[in-house]
Amino acid sequence: MSINTLEEAVALTKKFTSKPCNEELLKIYALYKQATEGDNEGERPGGFDFVAAAKYNAWLNQAGKSKEEATKQYIAFVNEISSKYL
């Protein structure tokens, strides 16, 4: 099964029967945010909110990537890992 749009990829991740590892989840999150919003312009989370900081940093690592390229990479990555989680 191959998906071709961002919407199909998002829908597929919701069908996963087990949870991807944290590294994969961060990559999914960062590519999705870059694809839908572009570069991370938000404030860095402070204090001890480690999850928010990890998500912020993952998205920040995608900076400069076009929405189109991030969309392609998101779809490709979801296709790649879907066999492990469906």
Short mmCIF file of C-alpha atoms in Angstrom, two decimals:
data_model
loop_
_atom_site.label_atom_id
_atom_site.label_comp_id
_atom_site.label_asym_id
_atom_site.label_seq_id
_atom_site.Cartn_x
_atom_site.Cartn_y
_atom_site.Cartn_z
CA MET A 1 0.00 0.00 0.00
CA SER A 2 1.37 3.35 -0.99
CA ILE A 3 0.05 6.73 0.04
CA ASN A 4 0.45 9.88 -2.02
CA THR A 5 -0.92 12.83 -0.07
CA LEU A 6 -0.30 14.42 3.31
CA GLU A 7 -3.90 13.72 4.31
CA GLU A 8 -3.57 10.01 3.46
CA ALA A 9 -0.32 9.82 5.42
CA VAL A 10 -1.88 11.44 8.49
CA ALA A 11 -4.85 9.07 8.26
CA LEU A 12 -2.49 6.09 8.01
CA THR A 13 -0.60 7.08 11.17
CA LYS A 14 -3.91 7.03 13.04
CA LYS A 15 -4.36 3.38 12.03
CA PHE A 16 -1.06 2.25 13.54
CA THR A 17 -1.72 -0.61 15.96
CA SER A 18 1.39 0.10 18.01
CA LYS A 19 3.22 3.30 18.87
CA PRO A 20 6.38 4.24 16.95
CA CYS A 21 9.52 4.89 19.00
CA ASN A 22 10.16 8.43 20.26
CA GLU A 23 12.69 9.16 17.50
CA GLU A 24 10.16 8.20 14.82
CA LEU A 25 7.38 10.16 16.52
CA LEU A 26 9.57 13.27 16.64
CA LYS A 27 10.42 12.91 12.95
CA ILE A 28 6.72 12.50 12.07
CA TYR A 29 5.86 15.56 14.15
CA ALA A 30 8.67 17.73 12.79
CA LEU A 31 8.02 16.91 9.14
CA TYR A 32 4.28 17.44 9.58
CA LYS A 33 4.79 20.85 11.22
CA GLN A 34 7.29 21.89 8.55
CA ALA A 35 4.93 20.70 5.80
CA THR A 36 1.91 22.52 7.21
CA GLU A 37 3.38 25.62 8.87
CA GLY A 38 6.90 26.10 7.50
CA ASP A 39 9.86 27.13 9.65
CA ASN A 40 9.46 27.09 13.42
CA GLU A 41 9.04 30.71 14.51
CA GLY A 42 7.81 29.99 18.04
CA GLU A 43 9.40 30.59 21.40
CA ARG A 44 11.61 27.85 22.79
CA PRO A 45 9.82 26.07 25.66
CA GLY A 46 11.44 26.70 28.99
CA GLY A 47 11.94 24.92 32.23
CA PHE A 48 11.48 21.22 32.53
CA ASP A 49 9.01 20.60 29.71
CA PHE A 50 11.26 18.07 28.01
CA VAL A 51 8.63 16.78 25.59
CA ALA A 52 7.85 20.27 24.30
CA ALA A 53 11.58 21.02 24.03
CA ALA A 54 12.21 17.82 22.07
CA LYS A 55 9.35 18.61 19.69
CA TYR A 56 10.57 22.20 19.30
CA ASN A 57 14.13 21.06 18.52
CA ALA A 58 12.97 18.37 16.08
CA TRP A 59 10.91 20.93 14.15
CA LEU A 60 13.75 23.47 14.31
CA ASN A 61 16.01 20.88 12.63
CA GLN A 62 13.76 21.03 9.56
CA ALA A 63 14.29 24.80 9.14
CA GLY A 64 14.80 25.99 5.58
CA LYS A 65 13.06 22.98 4.06
CA SER A 66 10.18 23.93 1.77
CA LYS A 67 6.66 22.82 2.65
CA GLU A 68 6.64 20.73 -0.52
CA GLU A 69 9.89 18.93 0.37
CA ALA A 70 8.74 18.35 3.95
CA THR A 71 5.46 16.92 2.63
CA LYS A 72 7.33 14.52 0.32
CA GLN A 73 9.61 13.42 3.17
CA TYR A 74 6.65 12.99 5.56
CA ILE A 75 4.79 10.79 3.07
CA ALA A 76 7.91 8.75 2.31
CA PHE A 77 8.71 8.26 6.01
CA VAL A 78 5.15 7.18 6.89
CA ASN A 79 5.21 4.75 3.95
CA GLU A 80 8.56 3.44 5.16
CA ILE A 81 7.54 2.77 8.77
CA SER A 82 3.91 1.76 8.21
CA SER A 83 4.77 -1.91 7.70
CA LYS A 84 6.15 -2.01 11.27
CA TYR A 85 3.08 -0.49 12.89
CA LEU A 86 0.05 -1.73 10.94
#
